[in-house]
Coordinates of C-alpha atoms in Angstrom, one line a residue:
X1 CA 141.4 -16.9 -65.5
X2 CA 141.0 -20.7 -65.3
X3 CA 144.4 -21.7 -63.4
X4 CA 145.3 -18.5 -62.1
X5 CA 143.7 -19.2 -58.0
X6 CA 145.6 -20.0 -55.3
X7 CA 145.0 -23.8 -55.4
X8 CA 146.4 -23.2 -58.8
X9 CA 149.5 -21.5 -57.5
X10 CA 150.0 -23.8 -54.5
X11 CA 149.3 -26.9 -56.8
X12 CA 152.9 -25.4 -59.0
X13 CA 154.8 -24.5 -56.3
X14 CA 155.4 -20.8 -57.3
X15 CA 155.2 -17.5 -54.5
X16 CA 156.8 -17.2 -51.6
X17 CA 153.9 -18.1 -49.2
X18 CA 152.5 -20.9 -51.2
X19 CA 155.7 -22.9 -51.3
X20 CA 156.2 -22.3 -47.6
X21 CA 152.9 -23.5 -46.8
X22 CA 153.6 -26.6 -48.9
X23 CA 157.1 -27.1 -46.6
X24 CA 154.9 -27.0 -43.7
X25 CA 152.6 -29.0 -44.4
X26 CA 155.2 -32.3 -45.5
X27 CA 156.9 -31.2 -42.5
X28 CA 153.7 -31.8 -39.9
X29 CA 153.2 -34.8 -41.6
X30 CA 156.8 -36.0 -41.5
X31 CA 156.4 -35.3 -37.9
X32 CA 153.8 -37.2 -37.1
X33 CA 154.5 -39.6 -38.7
X34 CA 157.3 -40.4 -36.6
X35 CA 155.3 -39.4 -33.9
X36 CA 153.2 -42.9 -34.9
X37 CA 156.0 -44.7 -35.3
X38 CA 157.7 -44.2 -31.7
X39 CA 154.0 -45.1 -30.4
X40 CA 153.9 -48.1 -32.2
X41 CA 157.7 -49.0 -30.7
X42 CA 156.2 -48.2 -27.5
X43 CA 153.4 -50.3 -27.6
X44 CA 155.0 -53.5 -29.2
X45 CA 157.7 -53.4 -26.2
X46 CA 155.1 -52.9 -23.7
X47 CA 153.3 -55.5 -25.1
X48 CA 156.0 -57.9 -25.0
X49 CA 157.1 -57.2 -21.4
X50 CA 153.6 -58.4 -20.8
X51 CA 153.7 -61.0 -22.3
X52 CA 156.8 -62.5 -20.8
X53 CA 155.3 -61.2 -17.4
X54 CA 152.3 -63.1 -17.3
X55 CA 151.8 -64.8 -20.7
X56 CA 152.7 -68.3 -21.2
X57 CA 156.1 -69.0 -20.5
X58 CA 156.1 -72.8 -21.3
X59 CA 154.2 -76.0 -20.3
X60 CA 152.6 -76.6 -17.1
X61 CA 154.2 -79.3 -15.0
X62 CA 152.2 -81.2 -12.5
X63 CA 154.1 -79.5 -9.4
X64 CA 153.2 -76.0 -10.6
X65 CA 150.4 -76.3 -9.1

């Protein structure tokens, strides 16, 4: 009975419930990937805004004391 277990069926993509589970897991991973990418973009934008607001804006002049 080697190869007739549920893991084998899932790996080959046979059966209605197995393929639904694999499709669900792939969709879940894709959604999580999109969430991470959006979070990284928001973080990068926030860092740019902070850098412009409080970061170095250029060489300091003597009259800027």
